[in-house]
CSV table of N, CA and C in Angstrom, one decimal:
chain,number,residue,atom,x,y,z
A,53,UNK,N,96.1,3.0,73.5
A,53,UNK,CA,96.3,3.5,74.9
A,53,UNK,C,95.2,4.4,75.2
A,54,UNK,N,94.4,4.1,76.4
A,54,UNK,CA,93.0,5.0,76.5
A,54,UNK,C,93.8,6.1,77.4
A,55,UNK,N,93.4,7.2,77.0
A,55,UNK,CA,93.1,8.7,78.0
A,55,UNK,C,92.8,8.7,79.4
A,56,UNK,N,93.5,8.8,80.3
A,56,UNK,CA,93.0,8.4,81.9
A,56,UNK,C,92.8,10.8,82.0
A,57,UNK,N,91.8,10.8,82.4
A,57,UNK,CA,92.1,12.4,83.2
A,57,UNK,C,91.1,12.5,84.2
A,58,UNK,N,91.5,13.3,84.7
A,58,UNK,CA,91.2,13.4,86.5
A,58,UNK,C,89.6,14.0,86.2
A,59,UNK,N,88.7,13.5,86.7
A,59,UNK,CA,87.4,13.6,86.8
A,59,UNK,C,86.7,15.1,86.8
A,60,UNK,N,86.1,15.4,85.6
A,60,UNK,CA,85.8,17.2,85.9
A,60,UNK,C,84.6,16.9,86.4
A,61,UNK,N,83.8,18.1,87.1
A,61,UNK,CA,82.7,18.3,87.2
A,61,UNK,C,82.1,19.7,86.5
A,62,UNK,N,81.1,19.3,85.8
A,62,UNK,CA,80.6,19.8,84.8
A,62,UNK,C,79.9,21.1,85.8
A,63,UNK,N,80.6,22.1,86.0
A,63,UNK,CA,80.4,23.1,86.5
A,63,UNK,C,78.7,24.0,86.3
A,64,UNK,N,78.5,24.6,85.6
A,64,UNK,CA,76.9,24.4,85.0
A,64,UNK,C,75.6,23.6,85.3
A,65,UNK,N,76.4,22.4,86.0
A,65,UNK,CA,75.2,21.6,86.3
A,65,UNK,C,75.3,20.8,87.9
A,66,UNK,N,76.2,22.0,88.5
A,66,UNK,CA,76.4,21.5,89.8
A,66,UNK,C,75.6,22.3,90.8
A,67,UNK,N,75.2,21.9,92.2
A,67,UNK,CA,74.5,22.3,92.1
A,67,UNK,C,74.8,23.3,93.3
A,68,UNK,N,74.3,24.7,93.6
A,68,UNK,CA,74.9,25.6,94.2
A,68,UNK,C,73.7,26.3,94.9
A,69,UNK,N,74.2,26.9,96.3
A,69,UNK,CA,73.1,27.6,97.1
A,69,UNK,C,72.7,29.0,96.2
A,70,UNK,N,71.7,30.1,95.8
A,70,UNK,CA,71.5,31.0,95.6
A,70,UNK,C,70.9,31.7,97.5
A,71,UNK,N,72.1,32.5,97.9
A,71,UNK,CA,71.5,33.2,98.8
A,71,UNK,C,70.9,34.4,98.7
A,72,UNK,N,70.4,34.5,97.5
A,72,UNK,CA,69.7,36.1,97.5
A,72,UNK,C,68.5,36.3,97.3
A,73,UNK,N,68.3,37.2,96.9
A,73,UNK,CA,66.6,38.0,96.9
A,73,UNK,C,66.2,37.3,95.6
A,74,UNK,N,64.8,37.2,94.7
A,74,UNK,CA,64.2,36.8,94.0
A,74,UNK,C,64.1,37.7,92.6
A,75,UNK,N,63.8,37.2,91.9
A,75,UNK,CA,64.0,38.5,90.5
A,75,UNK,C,62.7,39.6,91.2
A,76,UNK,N,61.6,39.1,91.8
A,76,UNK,CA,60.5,39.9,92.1
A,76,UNK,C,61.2,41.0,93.2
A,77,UNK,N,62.1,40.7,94.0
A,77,UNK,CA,62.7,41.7,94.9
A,77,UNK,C,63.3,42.7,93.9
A,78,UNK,N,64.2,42.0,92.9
A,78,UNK,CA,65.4,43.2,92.7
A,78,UNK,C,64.3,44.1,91.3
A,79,UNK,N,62.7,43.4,91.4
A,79,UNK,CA,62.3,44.7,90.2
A,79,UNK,C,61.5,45.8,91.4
A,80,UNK,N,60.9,45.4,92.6
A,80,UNK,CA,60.5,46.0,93.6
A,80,UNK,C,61.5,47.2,94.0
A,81,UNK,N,62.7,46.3,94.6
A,81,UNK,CA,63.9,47.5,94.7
A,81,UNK,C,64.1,48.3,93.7
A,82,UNK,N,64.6,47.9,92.4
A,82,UNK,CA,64.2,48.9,91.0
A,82,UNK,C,63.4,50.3,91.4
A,83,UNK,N,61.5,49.4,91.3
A,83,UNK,CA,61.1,50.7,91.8
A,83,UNK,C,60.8,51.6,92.2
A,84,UNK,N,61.6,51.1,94.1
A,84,UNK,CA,61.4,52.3,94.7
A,84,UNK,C,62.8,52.9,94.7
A,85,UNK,N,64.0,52.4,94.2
A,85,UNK,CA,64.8,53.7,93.8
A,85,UNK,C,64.6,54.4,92.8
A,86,UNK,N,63.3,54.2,92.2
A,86,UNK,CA,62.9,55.1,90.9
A,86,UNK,C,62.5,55.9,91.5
A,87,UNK,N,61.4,55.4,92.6
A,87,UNK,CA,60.4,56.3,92.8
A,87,UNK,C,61.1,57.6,94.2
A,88,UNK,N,62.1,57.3,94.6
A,88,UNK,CA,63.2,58.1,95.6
A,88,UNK,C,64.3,58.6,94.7
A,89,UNK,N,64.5,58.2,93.3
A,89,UNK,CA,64.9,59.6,92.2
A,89,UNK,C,63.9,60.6,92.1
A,90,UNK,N,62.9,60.1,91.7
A,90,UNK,CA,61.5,61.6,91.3
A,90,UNK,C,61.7,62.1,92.7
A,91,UNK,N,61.6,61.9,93.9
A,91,UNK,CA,61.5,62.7,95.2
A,91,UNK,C,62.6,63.5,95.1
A,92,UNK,N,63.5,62.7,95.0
A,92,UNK,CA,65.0,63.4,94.7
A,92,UNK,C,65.0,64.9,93.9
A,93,UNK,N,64.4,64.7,92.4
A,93,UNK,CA,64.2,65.3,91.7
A,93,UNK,C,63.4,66.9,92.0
A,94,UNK,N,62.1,66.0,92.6
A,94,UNK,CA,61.1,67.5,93.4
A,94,UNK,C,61.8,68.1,94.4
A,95,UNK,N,62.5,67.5,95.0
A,95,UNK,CA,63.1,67.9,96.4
A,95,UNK,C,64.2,69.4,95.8
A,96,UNK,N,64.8,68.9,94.6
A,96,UNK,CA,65.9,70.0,94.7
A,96,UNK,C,65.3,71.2,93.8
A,97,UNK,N,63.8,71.7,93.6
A,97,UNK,CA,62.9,72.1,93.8
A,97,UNK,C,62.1,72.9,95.2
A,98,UNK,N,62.6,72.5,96.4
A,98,UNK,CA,62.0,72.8,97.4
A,98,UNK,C,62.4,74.5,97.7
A,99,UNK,N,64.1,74.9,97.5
A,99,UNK,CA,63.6,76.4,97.9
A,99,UNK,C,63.1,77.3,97.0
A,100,UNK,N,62.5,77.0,96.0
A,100,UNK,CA,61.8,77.4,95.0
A,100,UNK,C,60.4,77.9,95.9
A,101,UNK,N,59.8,77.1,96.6
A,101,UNK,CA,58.8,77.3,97.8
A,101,UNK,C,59.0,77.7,99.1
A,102,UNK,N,60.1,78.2,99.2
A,102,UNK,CA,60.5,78.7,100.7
A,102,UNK,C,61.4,77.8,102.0
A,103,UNK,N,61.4,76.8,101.2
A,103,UNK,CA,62.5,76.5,102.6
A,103,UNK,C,63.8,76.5,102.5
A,104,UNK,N,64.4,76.3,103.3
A,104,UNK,CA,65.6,77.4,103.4
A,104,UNK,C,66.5,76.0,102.4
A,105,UNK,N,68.2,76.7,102.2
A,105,UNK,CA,69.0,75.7,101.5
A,105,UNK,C,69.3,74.3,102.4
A,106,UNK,N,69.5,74.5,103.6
A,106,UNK,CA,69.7,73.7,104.5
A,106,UNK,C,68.9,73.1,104.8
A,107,UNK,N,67.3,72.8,104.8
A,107,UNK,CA,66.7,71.7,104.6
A,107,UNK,C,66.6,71.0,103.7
A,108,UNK,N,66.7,71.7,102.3
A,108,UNK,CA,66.8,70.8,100.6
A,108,UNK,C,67.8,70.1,101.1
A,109,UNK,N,69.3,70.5,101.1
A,109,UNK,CA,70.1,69.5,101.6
A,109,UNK,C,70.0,68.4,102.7
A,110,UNK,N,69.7,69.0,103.4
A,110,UNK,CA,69.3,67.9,104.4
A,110,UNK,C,67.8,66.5,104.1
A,111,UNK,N,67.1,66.9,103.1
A,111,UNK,CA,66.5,66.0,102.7
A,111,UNK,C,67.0,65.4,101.8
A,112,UNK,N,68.1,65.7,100.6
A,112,UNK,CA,68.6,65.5,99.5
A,112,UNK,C,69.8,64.4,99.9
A,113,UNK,N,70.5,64.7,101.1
A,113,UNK,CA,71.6,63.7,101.8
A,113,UNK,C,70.7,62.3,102.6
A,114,UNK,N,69.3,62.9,103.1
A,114,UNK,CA,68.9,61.7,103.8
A,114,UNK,C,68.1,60.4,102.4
A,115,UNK,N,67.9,61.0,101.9
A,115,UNK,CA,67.4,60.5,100.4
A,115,UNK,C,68.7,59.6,99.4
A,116,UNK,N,69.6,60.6,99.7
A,116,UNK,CA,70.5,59.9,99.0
A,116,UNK,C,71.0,58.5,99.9
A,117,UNK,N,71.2,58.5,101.3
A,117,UNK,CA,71.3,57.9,102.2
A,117,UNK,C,70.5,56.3,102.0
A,118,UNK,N,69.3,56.9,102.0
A,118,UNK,CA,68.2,55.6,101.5
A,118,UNK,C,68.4,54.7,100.4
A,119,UNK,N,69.4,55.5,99.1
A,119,UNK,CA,69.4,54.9,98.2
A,119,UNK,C,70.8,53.9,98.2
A,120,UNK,N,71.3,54.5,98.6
A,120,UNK,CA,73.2,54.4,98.9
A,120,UNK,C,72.4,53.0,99.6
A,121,UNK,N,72.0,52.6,100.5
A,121,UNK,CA,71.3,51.5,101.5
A,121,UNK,C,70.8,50.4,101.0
A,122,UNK,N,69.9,51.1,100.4
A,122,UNK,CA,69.0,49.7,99.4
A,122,UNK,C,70.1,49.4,98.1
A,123,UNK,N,71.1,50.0,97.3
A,123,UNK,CA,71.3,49.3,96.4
A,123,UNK,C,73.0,48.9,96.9
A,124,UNK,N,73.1,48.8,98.3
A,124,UNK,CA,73.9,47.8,98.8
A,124,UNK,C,73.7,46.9,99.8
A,125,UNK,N,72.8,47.2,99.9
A,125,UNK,CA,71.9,45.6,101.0
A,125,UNK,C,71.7,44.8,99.8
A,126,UNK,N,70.7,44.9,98.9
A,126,UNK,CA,70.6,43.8,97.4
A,126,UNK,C,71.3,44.1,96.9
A,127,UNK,N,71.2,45.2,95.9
A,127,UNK,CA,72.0,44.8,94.7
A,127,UNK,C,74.2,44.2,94.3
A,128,UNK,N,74.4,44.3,95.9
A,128,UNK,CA,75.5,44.2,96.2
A,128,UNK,C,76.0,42.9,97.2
A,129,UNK,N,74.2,42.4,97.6
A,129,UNK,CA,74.2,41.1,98.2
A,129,UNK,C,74.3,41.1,99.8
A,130,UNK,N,74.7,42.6,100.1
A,130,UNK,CA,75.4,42.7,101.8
A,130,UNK,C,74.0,42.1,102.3
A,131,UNK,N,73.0,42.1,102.2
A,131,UNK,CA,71.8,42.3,103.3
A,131,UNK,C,71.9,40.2,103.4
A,132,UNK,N,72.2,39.7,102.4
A,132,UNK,CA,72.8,38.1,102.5
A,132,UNK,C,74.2,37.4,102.3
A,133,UNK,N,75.3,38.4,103.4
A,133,UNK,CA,76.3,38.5,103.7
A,133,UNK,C,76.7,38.0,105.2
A,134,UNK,N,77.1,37.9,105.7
A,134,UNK,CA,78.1,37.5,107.1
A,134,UNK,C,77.5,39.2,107.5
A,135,UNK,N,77.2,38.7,109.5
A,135,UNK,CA,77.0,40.0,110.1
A,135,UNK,C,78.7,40.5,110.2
A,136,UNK,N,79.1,40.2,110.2
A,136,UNK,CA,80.6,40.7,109.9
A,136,UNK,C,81.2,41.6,109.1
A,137,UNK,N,80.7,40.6,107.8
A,137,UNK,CA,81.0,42.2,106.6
A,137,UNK,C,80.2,43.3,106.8
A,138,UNK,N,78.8,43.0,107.3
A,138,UNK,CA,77.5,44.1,107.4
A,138,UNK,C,78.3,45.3,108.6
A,139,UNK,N,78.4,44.3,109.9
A,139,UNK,CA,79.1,45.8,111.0
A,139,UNK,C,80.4,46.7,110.3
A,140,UNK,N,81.3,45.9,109.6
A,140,UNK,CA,82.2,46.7,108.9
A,140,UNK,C,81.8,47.7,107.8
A,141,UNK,N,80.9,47.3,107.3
A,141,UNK,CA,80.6,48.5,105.7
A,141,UNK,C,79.5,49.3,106.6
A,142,UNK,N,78.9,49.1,107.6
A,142,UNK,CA,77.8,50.1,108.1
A,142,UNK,C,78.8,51.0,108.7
A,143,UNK,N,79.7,50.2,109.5
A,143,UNK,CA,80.8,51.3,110.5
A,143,UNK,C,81.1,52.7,109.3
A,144,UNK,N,82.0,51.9,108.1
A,144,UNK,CA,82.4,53.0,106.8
A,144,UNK,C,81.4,53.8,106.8
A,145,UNK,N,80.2,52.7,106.6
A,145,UNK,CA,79.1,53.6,105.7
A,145,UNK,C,78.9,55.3,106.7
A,146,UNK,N,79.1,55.0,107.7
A,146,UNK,CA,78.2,56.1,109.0
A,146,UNK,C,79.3,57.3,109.0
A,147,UNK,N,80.7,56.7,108.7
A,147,UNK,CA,82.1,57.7,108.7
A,147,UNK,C,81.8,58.3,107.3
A,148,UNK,N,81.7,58.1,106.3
A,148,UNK,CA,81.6,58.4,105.0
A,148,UNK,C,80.2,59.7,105.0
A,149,UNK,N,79.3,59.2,105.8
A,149,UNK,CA,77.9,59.9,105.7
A,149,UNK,C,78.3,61.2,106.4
A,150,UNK,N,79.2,60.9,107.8
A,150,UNK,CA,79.8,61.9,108.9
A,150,UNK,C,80.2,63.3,108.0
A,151,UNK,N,81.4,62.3,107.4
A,151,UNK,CA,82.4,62.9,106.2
A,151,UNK,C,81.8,64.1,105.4
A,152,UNK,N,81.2,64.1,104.7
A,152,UNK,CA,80.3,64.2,103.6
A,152,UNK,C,79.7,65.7,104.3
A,153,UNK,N,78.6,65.4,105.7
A,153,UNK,CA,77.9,66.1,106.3
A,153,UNK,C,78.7,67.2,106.7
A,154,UNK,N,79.8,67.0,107.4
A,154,UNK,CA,80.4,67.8,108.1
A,154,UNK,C,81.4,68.8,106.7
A,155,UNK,N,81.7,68.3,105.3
A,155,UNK,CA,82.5,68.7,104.6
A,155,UNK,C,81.7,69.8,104.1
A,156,UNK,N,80.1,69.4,104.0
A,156,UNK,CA,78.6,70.2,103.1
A,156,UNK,C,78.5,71.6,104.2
A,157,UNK,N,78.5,70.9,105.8
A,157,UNK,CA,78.4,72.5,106.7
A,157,UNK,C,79.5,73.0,106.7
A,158,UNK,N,80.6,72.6,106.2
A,158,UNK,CA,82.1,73.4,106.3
A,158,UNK,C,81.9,74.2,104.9
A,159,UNK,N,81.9,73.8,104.0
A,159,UNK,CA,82.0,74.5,102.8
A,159,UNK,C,80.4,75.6,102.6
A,160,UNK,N,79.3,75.3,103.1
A,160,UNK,CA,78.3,75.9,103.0
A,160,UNK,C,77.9,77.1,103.7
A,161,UNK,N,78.6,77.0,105.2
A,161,UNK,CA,78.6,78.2,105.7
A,161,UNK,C,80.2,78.6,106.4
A,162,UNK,N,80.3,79.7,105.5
A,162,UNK,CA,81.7,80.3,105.4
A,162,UNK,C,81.8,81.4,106.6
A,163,UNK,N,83.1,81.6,106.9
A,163,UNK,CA,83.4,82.1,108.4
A,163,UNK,C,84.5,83.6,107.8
A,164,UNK,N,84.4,84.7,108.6
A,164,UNK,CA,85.7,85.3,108.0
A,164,UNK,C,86.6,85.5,109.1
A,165,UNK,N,87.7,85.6,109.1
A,165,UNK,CA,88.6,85.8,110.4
A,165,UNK,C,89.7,86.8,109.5
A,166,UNK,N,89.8,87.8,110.4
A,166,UNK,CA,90.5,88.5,110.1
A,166,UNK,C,90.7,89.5,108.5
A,167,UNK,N,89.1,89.6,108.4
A,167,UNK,CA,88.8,90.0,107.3
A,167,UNK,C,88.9,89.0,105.6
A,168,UNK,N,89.7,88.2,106.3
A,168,UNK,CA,89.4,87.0,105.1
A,168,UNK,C,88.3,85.8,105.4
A,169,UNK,N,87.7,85.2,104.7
A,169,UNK,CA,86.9,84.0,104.4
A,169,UNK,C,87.7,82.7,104.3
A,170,UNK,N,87.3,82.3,105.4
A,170,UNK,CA,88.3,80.9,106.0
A,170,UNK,C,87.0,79.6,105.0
């Protein structure tokens, strides 16, 4: 009695779109988030030279910003995604950034009311 089964397709050798970036992109991306760690690195170094806490931060959130960006457009594939998913995770992304900013001026400069520190 012969074996009848339903037709596989040898998955490995089928053949499928790659919509992404090139191995040459994701070592490029590599190393300019290397090279926006070492800035990172100098940067939290800066009032060591005089500028005040609130621009280190403020360079240190926009830097981080950059990075947060590039390793979710590639390494996460959004930037060869539906503009759909892209307006939804940018929307997050901008509330999250909001978040963050507004939580760093709330905790960094303290208020007192009524003799206490709010």
């Amino acid at each position: 009695m012969a074996q009848h089964s339903a037709p596989q397709a040898d998955l490995a050798h089928m053949p499928h779109d790659h919509a992404g970036a090139s191995v040459r992109t994701y070592v490029n991306i590599f190393i300019v988030l290397f090279v926006v760690t070492a800035i990172e690195v100098a940067a939290s170094w800066l009032s060591d030279i005089g500028v005040p806490e609130w621009g280190e931060i403020a360079v240190l959130v926009l830097l981080a910003v950059v990075k947060g960006i590039l390793v979710v457009a590639f390494y996460m594939h959004l930037r060869f995604d539906s503009r759909w998913f892209r307006g939804l995770f940018i929307a997050a992304f901008c509330i999250a950034v909001f978040m963050v900013t507004a939580f760093l001026l709330l905790w960094t400069y303290k208020r007192t009311v009524g003799g206490l520190v709010v």
